[in-house]
Tab-separated table of C-alpha atoms in Angstrom:
chain	number	residue	atom	x	y	z
N	1	UNK	CA	-12.555	2.031	32.063
N	2	UNK	CA	-14.349	-0.076	29.393
N	3	UNK	CA	-16.262	-3.117	30.434
N	4	UNK	CA	-14.192	-6.256	30.181
N	5	UNK	CA	-15.561	-9.015	28.009
N	6	UNK	CA	-15.025	-12.528	29.327
N	7	UNK	CA	-15.565	-14.759	32.276
N	8	UNK	CA	-14.522	-14.270	35.903
N	9	UNK	CA	-11.879	-16.400	37.508
N	10	UNK	CA	-14.448	-18.746	38.975
N	11	UNK	CA	-15.612	-19.785	35.519
N	12	UNK	CA	-12.747	-20.817	33.257
N	13	UNK	CA	-13.392	-20.056	29.595
N	14	UNK	CA	-12.615	-22.813	27.138
N	15	UNK	CA	-11.008	-21.661	23.940
N	16	UNK	CA	-13.167	-22.830	20.983
N	17	UNK	CA	-12.464	-26.512	20.878
N	18	UNK	CA	-9.063	-26.269	22.481
N	19	UNK	CA	-8.190	-27.833	25.819
N	20	UNK	CA	-6.609	-25.951	28.706
N	21	UNK	CA	-4.238	-26.856	31.507
N	22	UNK	CA	-5.280	-25.463	34.875
N	23	UNK	CA	-3.257	-25.243	38.030
N	24	UNK	CA	-4.537	-25.819	41.567
N	25	UNK	CA	-5.898	-22.327	41.906
N	26	UNK	CA	-8.118	-22.798	38.863
N	27	UNK	CA	-6.173	-20.399	36.602
N	28	UNK	CA	-4.969	-21.648	33.272
N	29	UNK	CA	-1.307	-21.739	32.341
N	30	UNK	CA	-0.130	-21.947	28.808
N	31	UNK	CA	3.376	-22.453	27.608
N	32	UNK	CA	5.392	-19.874	25.652
N	33	UNK	CA	4.960	-21.640	22.290
N	34	UNK	CA	2.079	-19.481	21.169
N	35	UNK	CA	0.303	-19.270	24.563
N	36	UNK	CA	0.363	-16.926	27.548
N	37	UNK	CA	1.113	-17.779	31.168
N	38	UNK	CA	-1.604	-16.835	33.614
N	39	UNK	CA	-1.001	-14.448	36.480
N	40	UNK	CA	-2.970	-13.899	39.636
N	41	UNK	CA	-5.933	-11.729	38.763
N	42	UNK	CA	-4.320	-10.240	35.616
N	43	UNK	CA	-4.241	-13.287	33.408
N	44	UNK	CA	-6.455	-16.151	32.350
N	45	UNK	CA	-7.176	-19.055	30.145
N	46	UNK	CA	-5.957	-19.349	26.535
N	47	UNK	CA	-6.375	-22.334	24.217
N	48	UNK	CA	-3.510	-24.718	24.735
N	49	UNK	CA	-2.458	-27.907	23.057
N	50	UNK	CA	-3.356	-31.058	24.897
N	51	UNK	CA	-0.549	-32.314	27.035
N	52	UNK	CA	1.125	-28.897	26.890
N	53	UNK	CA	1.382	-28.460	30.666
N	54	UNK	CA	4.619	-27.867	32.480
N	55	UNK	CA	6.011	-29.325	35.656
N	56	UNK	CA	8.252	-28.039	38.403
N	57	UNK	CA	8.806	-24.531	39.658
N	58	UNK	CA	9.290	-22.874	36.246
N	59	UNK	CA	5.581	-21.961	35.808
N	60	UNK	CA	5.440	-20.429	39.286
N	61	UNK	CA	8.521	-18.343	38.485
N	62	UNK	CA	6.954	-17.136	35.242
N	63	UNK	CA	3.657	-16.305	36.971
N	64	UNK	CA	5.488	-14.412	39.683
N	65	UNK	CA	7.457	-12.435	37.082
N	66	UNK	CA	4.298	-11.535	35.123
N	67	UNK	CA	2.457	-10.531	38.283
N	68	UNK	CA	5.351	-8.341	39.305
N	69	UNK	CA	5.408	-6.804	35.815
N	70	UNK	CA	1.694	-6.010	35.970
N	71	UNK	CA	2.048	-4.456	39.430
N	72	UNK	CA	4.933	-2.310	38.280
N	73	UNK	CA	3.045	-1.265	35.129
N	74	UNK	CA	-0.027	-0.246	37.138
N	75	UNK	CA	2.083	1.793	39.529
N	76	UNK	CA	4.391	3.376	36.935
N	77	UNK	CA	3.109	2.810	33.395
N	78	UNK	CA	5.779	3.477	30.793
N	79	UNK	CA	6.798	2.401	27.325
N	80	UNK	CA	9.382	-0.145	28.430
N	81	UNK	CA	6.940	-2.085	30.648
N	82	UNK	CA	4.248	-1.890	28.013
N	83	UNK	CA	6.553	-3.403	25.429
N	84	UNK	CA	7.451	-6.264	27.785
N	85	UNK	CA	3.755	-7.040	28.279
N	86	UNK	CA	3.120	-6.842	24.554
N	87	UNK	CA	5.967	-9.316	23.868
N	88	UNK	CA	4.655	-11.696	26.527
N	89	UNK	CA	1.075	-11.712	25.240
N	90	UNK	CA	1.943	-11.462	21.512
N	91	UNK	CA	1.106	-15.157	20.905
N	92	UNK	CA	-2.522	-14.259	21.677
N	93	UNK	CA	-2.525	-11.974	18.622
N	94	UNK	CA	-1.248	-14.721	16.322
N	95	UNK	CA	-3.845	-17.134	17.671
N	96	UNK	CA	-6.777	-14.719	17.230
N	97	UNK	CA	-5.558	-13.646	13.783
N	98	UNK	CA	-5.412	-17.273	12.687
N	99	UNK	CA	-8.954	-17.862	13.850
N	100	UNK	CA	-10.318	-14.720	12.200
N	101	UNK	CA	-8.379	-15.394	9.003
N	102	UNK	CA	-10.092	-18.759	8.550
N	103	UNK	CA	-12.639	-18.369	5.749
N	104	UNK	CA	-11.392	-14.992	4.552
N	105	UNK	CA	-10.418	-14.534	0.870
N	106	UNK	CA	-6.976	-15.747	-0.090
N	107	UNK	CA	-5.733	-12.202	-0.802
N	108	UNK	CA	-6.071	-11.295	2.877
N	109	UNK	CA	-2.666	-11.718	4.489
N	110	UNK	CA	-2.606	-13.111	8.020
N	111	UNK	CA	0.382	-10.890	8.677
N	112	UNK	CA	-1.833	-7.837	8.120
N	113	UNK	CA	-4.335	-9.252	10.590
N	114	UNK	CA	-1.560	-9.701	13.143
N	115	UNK	CA	-0.513	-6.077	12.716
N	116	UNK	CA	-4.061	-4.916	13.383
N	117	UNK	CA	-4.329	-7.272	16.345
N	118	UNK	CA	-1.210	-5.787	17.968
N	119	UNK	CA	-2.998	-2.485	18.264
N	120	UNK	CA	-5.885	-4.266	19.962
N	121	UNK	CA	-3.453	-5.912	22.377
N	122	UNK	CA	-1.840	-2.571	23.244
N	123	UNK	CA	-5.272	-1.080	23.817
N	124	UNK	CA	-6.206	-4.006	26.081
N	125	UNK	CA	-3.042	-3.566	28.143
N	126	UNK	CA	-3.726	0.132	28.536
N	127	UNK	CA	-7.391	-0.280	29.550
N	128	UNK	CA	-7.337	-3.525	31.522
N	129	UNK	CA	-8.454	-3.244	35.147
N	130	UNK	CA	-7.425	-6.326	37.170
N	131	UNK	CA	-9.554	-5.151	40.090
N	132	UNK	CA	-12.674	-6.192	38.203
N	133	UNK	CA	-11.643	-9.809	38.580
N	134	UNK	CA	-11.564	-10.586	34.886
N	135	UNK	CA	-8.876	-12.620	33.223
N	136	UNK	CA	-6.614	-10.595	30.961
N	137	UNK	CA	-6.390	-13.210	28.194
N	138	UNK	CA	-10.166	-13.359	27.782
N	139	UNK	CA	-10.438	-9.586	27.797
N	140	UNK	CA	-7.508	-9.142	25.427
N	141	UNK	CA	-8.758	-11.680	22.908
N	142	UNK	CA	-11.977	-9.743	22.513
N	143	UNK	CA	-10.055	-6.521	22.074
N	144	UNK	CA	-7.698	-8.077	19.550
N	145	UNK	CA	-10.549	-9.609	17.565
N	146	UNK	CA	-12.405	-6.305	17.558
N	147	UNK	CA	-9.341	-4.409	16.299
N	148	UNK	CA	-8.849	-6.898	13.467
N	149	UNK	CA	-12.535	-6.741	12.433
N	150	UNK	CA	-12.528	-2.957	12.573
N	151	UNK	CA	-9.521	-2.833	10.271
N	152	UNK	CA	-11.112	-5.296	7.831
N	153	UNK	CA	-14.298	-3.218	7.741
N	154	UNK	CA	-12.337	-0.039	7.130
N	155	UNK	CA	-10.747	-1.616	4.063
N	156	UNK	CA	-14.079	-2.843	2.683
N	157	UNK	CA	-15.464	-0.533	-0.045
N	158	UNK	CA	-18.920	-2.142	0.273
N	159	UNK	CA	-21.212	-0.575	2.895
N	160	UNK	CA	-22.244	-2.837	5.751
N	161	UNK	CA	-25.925	-2.485	4.885
N	162	UNK	CA	-25.192	-3.887	1.432
N	163	UNK	CA	-23.331	-6.802	2.958
N	164	UNK	CA	-26.313	-7.464	5.211
N	165	UNK	CA	-28.750	-7.408	2.286
N	166	UNK	CA	-26.445	-9.773	0.378
N	167	UNK	CA	-26.592	-12.281	3.231
N	168	UNK	CA	-30.393	-11.952	3.343
N	169	UNK	CA	-30.628	-12.610	-0.404
N	170	UNK	CA	-28.316	-15.644	-0.145
N	171	UNK	CA	-30.378	-17.133	2.712
N	172	UNK	CA	-33.576	-16.522	0.747
N	173	UNK	CA	-32.131	-18.272	-2.296
N	174	UNK	CA	-31.113	-21.236	-0.159
N	175	UNK	CA	-34.590	-21.508	1.372
N	176	UNK	CA	-36.327	-21.263	-2.015
N	177	UNK	CA	-33.940	-23.765	-3.602
N	178	UNK	CA	-34.565	-26.287	-0.858
N	179	UNK	CA	-38.307	-25.764	-1.073
N	180	UNK	CA	-38.706	-25.655	-4.869
N	181	UNK	CA	-35.808	-27.978	-5.845
N	182	UNK	CA	-34.865	-25.559	-8.624
N	183	UNK	CA	-33.456	-22.118	-9.130
N	184	UNK	CA	-36.099	-19.577	-8.060
N	185	UNK	CA	-37.223	-16.802	-10.358
N	186	UNK	CA	-36.836	-13.124	-9.608
N	187	UNK	CA	-40.511	-12.862	-8.774
N	188	UNK	CA	-40.308	-15.704	-6.258
N	189	UNK	CA	-37.148	-14.228	-4.709
N	190	UNK	CA	-38.745	-10.792	-4.427
N	191	UNK	CA	-41.792	-12.325	-2.674
N	192	UNK	CA	-39.513	-14.230	-0.292
N	193	UNK	CA	-37.639	-11.024	0.594
N	194	UNK	CA	-40.904	-9.053	0.810
N	195	UNK	CA	-39.906	-6.494	-1.788
N	196	UNK	CA	-40.990	-5.601	-5.291
N	197	UNK	CA	-39.284	-6.509	-8.574
N	198	UNK	CA	-37.953	-2.964	-8.986
N	199	UNK	CA	-36.446	-3.069	-5.515
N	200	UNK	CA	-34.923	-6.440	-6.310
N	201	UNK	CA	-33.320	-5.068	-9.458
N	202	UNK	CA	-31.928	-2.157	-7.456
N	203	UNK	CA	-30.589	-4.676	-4.966
N	204	UNK	CA	-28.858	-6.541	-7.819
N	205	UNK	CA	-27.187	-3.281	-8.832
N	206	UNK	CA	-25.920	-2.725	-5.270
N	207	UNK	CA	-24.736	-6.325	-4.933
N	208	UNK	CA	-22.566	-5.995	-8.007
N	209	UNK	CA	-20.115	-4.154	-5.742
N	210	UNK	CA	-19.630	-7.350	-3.769
N	211	UNK	CA	-18.985	-9.528	-6.794
N	212	UNK	CA	-15.329	-8.623	-7.214
N	213	UNK	CA	-12.865	-11.313	-8.239
N	214	UNK	CA	-9.090	-10.848	-8.235
N	215	UNK	CA	-7.674	-10.779	-11.762
N	216	UNK	CA	-4.931	-13.166	-10.716
N	217	UNK	CA	-7.561	-15.662	-9.563
N	218	UNK	CA	-9.149	-15.638	-13.012
N	219	UNK	CA	-5.821	-16.032	-14.784
N	220	UNK	CA	-4.669	-18.788	-12.430
N	221	UNK	CA	-7.768	-20.909	-13.030
N	222	UNK	CA	-6.565	-24.279	-14.323
N	223	UNK	CA	-2.945	-23.197	-14.466
N	224	UNK	CA	0.098	-23.963	-12.391
N	225	UNK	CA	1.221	-20.323	-12.280
N	226	UNK	CA	-1.077	-17.778	-10.728
N	227	UNK	CA	1.158	-14.716	-11.118
N	228	UNK	CA	-0.182	-11.897	-13.192
N	229	UNK	CA	3.373	-10.878	-14.076
N	230	UNK	CA	3.810	-14.098	-16.022
N	231	UNK	CA	1.007	-13.055	-18.406
N	232	UNK	CA	2.287	-9.538	-19.181
N	233	UNK	CA	4.253	-9.010	-22.364
N	234	UNK	CA	7.642	-7.333	-22.120
N	235	UNK	CA	7.903	-5.250	-25.254
N	236	UNK	CA	11.632	-4.665	-24.647
N	237	UNK	CA	12.403	-8.358	-24.207
N	238	UNK	CA	14.451	-10.032	-26.940
N	239	UNK	CA	12.725	-12.858	-28.779
N	240	UNK	CA	15.027	-15.884	-28.297
N	241	UNK	CA	13.793	-17.474	-31.547
N	242	UNK	CA	14.602	-14.308	-33.486
N	243	UNK	CA	18.064	-14.223	-31.910
N	244	UNK	CA	18.759	-17.826	-32.970
N	245	UNK	CA	17.510	-17.219	-36.514
N	246	UNK	CA	19.607	-14.074	-36.866
N	247	UNK	CA	22.684	-15.879	-35.496
N	248	UNK	CA	22.202	-18.732	-37.944
N	249	UNK	CA	21.738	-16.323	-40.906
N	250	UNK	CA	24.952	-14.526	-40.004
N	251	UNK	CA	26.802	-17.815	-39.841
N	252	UNK	CA	25.566	-18.878	-43.264
N	253	UNK	CA	26.354	-15.497	-44.770
N	254	UNK	CA	29.870	-15.593	-43.371
N	255	UNK	CA	30.422	-19.043	-44.825
N	256	UNK	CA	29.111	-17.893	-48.232
N	257	UNK	CA	31.360	-14.825	-48.272
N	258	UNK	CA	34.366	-16.923	-47.361
N	259	UNK	CA	33.805	-18.979	-50.547
N	260	UNK	CA	33.931	-15.915	-52.838
N	261	UNK	CA	37.049	-14.919	-54.727
N	262	UNK	CA	39.387	-12.463	-52.995
N	263	UNK	CA	38.327	-9.523	-55.175
N	264	UNK	CA	34.620	-10.250	-54.669
N	265	UNK	CA	35.183	-10.465	-50.904
N	266	UNK	CA	36.920	-7.078	-50.965
N	267	UNK	CA	34.058	-5.495	-52.903
N	268	UNK	CA	31.411	-6.928	-50.526
N	269	UNK	CA	33.437	-5.925	-47.455
N	270	UNK	CA	34.102	-2.349	-48.582
N	271	UNK	CA	30.564	-1.796	-49.855
N	272	UNK	CA	28.521	-3.338	-47.024
N	273	UNK	CA	30.824	-3.122	-44.030
N	274	UNK	CA	32.918	-0.011	-44.768
N	275	UNK	CA	30.056	1.861	-46.501
N	276	UNK	CA	32.272	2.986	-49.419
N	277	UNK	CA	30.733	4.041	-52.726
N	278	UNK	CA	31.427	2.185	-55.958
N	279	UNK	CA	33.687	5.016	-57.125
N	280	UNK	CA	35.739	4.860	-53.892
N	281	UNK	CA	36.016	1.085	-54.160
N	282	UNK	CA	37.235	1.567	-57.780
N	283	UNK	CA	40.035	3.804	-56.538
N	284	UNK	CA	41.045	1.210	-53.947
N	285	UNK	CA	41.107	-1.625	-56.500
N	286	UNK	CA	42.477	0.548	-59.356
N	287	UNK	CA	39.521	-0.152	-61.652
N	288	UNK	CA	36.648	1.841	-63.055
N	289	UNK	CA	33.357	2.369	-61.280
N	290	UNK	CA	31.510	0.291	-63.911
N	291	UNK	CA	33.913	-2.584	-63.311
N	292	UNK	CA	33.286	-2.391	-59.557
N	293	UNK	CA	29.535	-2.505	-60.299
N	294	UNK	CA	30.068	-5.689	-62.316
N	295	UNK	CA	32.113	-7.243	-59.524
N	296	UNK	CA	29.460	-6.286	-56.995
N	297	UNK	CA	26.664	-7.791	-59.094
N	298	UNK	CA	28.613	-11.001	-59.571
N	299	UNK	CA	29.358	-11.253	-55.838
N	300	UNK	CA	25.702	-10.732	-54.911
N	301	UNK	CA	24.549	-13.419	-57.400
N	302	UNK	CA	27.079	-15.904	-56.036
N	303	UNK	CA	26.073	-15.147	-52.432
N	304	UNK	CA	22.404	-15.586	-53.283
N	305	UNK	CA	23.038	-18.853	-54.999
N	306	UNK	CA	25.107	-20.151	-52.098
N	307	UNK	CA	22.532	-19.116	-49.505
N	308	UNK	CA	19.704	-20.695	-51.527
N	309	UNK	CA	21.722	-23.884	-51.737
N	310	UNK	CA	22.280	-23.927	-47.956
N	311	UNK	CA	18.604	-23.253	-47.318
N	312	UNK	CA	17.626	-26.236	-49.435
N	313	UNK	CA	19.922	-28.630	-47.651
């Protein structure tokens, strides 16, 4: 059985700036809106909103139900009872995930932290020993926080020793800046860290791994939209300007063709729309191929003149 982390019943633990509501036995009770109810020996104090206490017999009934659930789970542990305990103490996970998520990069989703914390809660339920006299909430919060931090570390591609050296370099820069009132040189920073210039340059090379910025953050700088999708070009997308220009050209061409003589319209229609040769058009019109060529040339000149006139309007 792992050692429980927390405070015994005789010393209520305050939750990081949050007030608690204690009953006459000294055990904290928290309502169901994001807080857990305390049980005798198997539960404890969780940050609660001020004025969030309850009156009447309802808290006693909840405490009795939770105590009975714990007793049954200790006697006959099974999946159904475990799930009921997880559901009851799930608000603890959301609370701890919110606290851990404060200060993390924006790309870290609190929902992912909650998922990691659920595993910590399950582990706490499995390993909790009420006979030690520890409060379950205090013990579980440590387990939940540890599970979240372990998951975050597992996703970090930068070794922990590099993170530690980064923090040392940042603190050294702050000390030198406050002392010198200017940006320190590499030589001064190396002396402050107690290393040589070559070691400092090697450290810079290692710290480059930590200087990773999301591409969307760079694109979103100074813009309303921060989505990378908005900046990608869709090569298959139709240019709306080109569509409008083509539609207008077709309209003008149709108007120009409509103003041709009937024979010129027939020649243009058969040649460009029906893909007939000049000889085939001559057979349709009962004229020679050279005459069709003359009619075609005349029709094209008239269309060009009409389109030029429309473009100049």
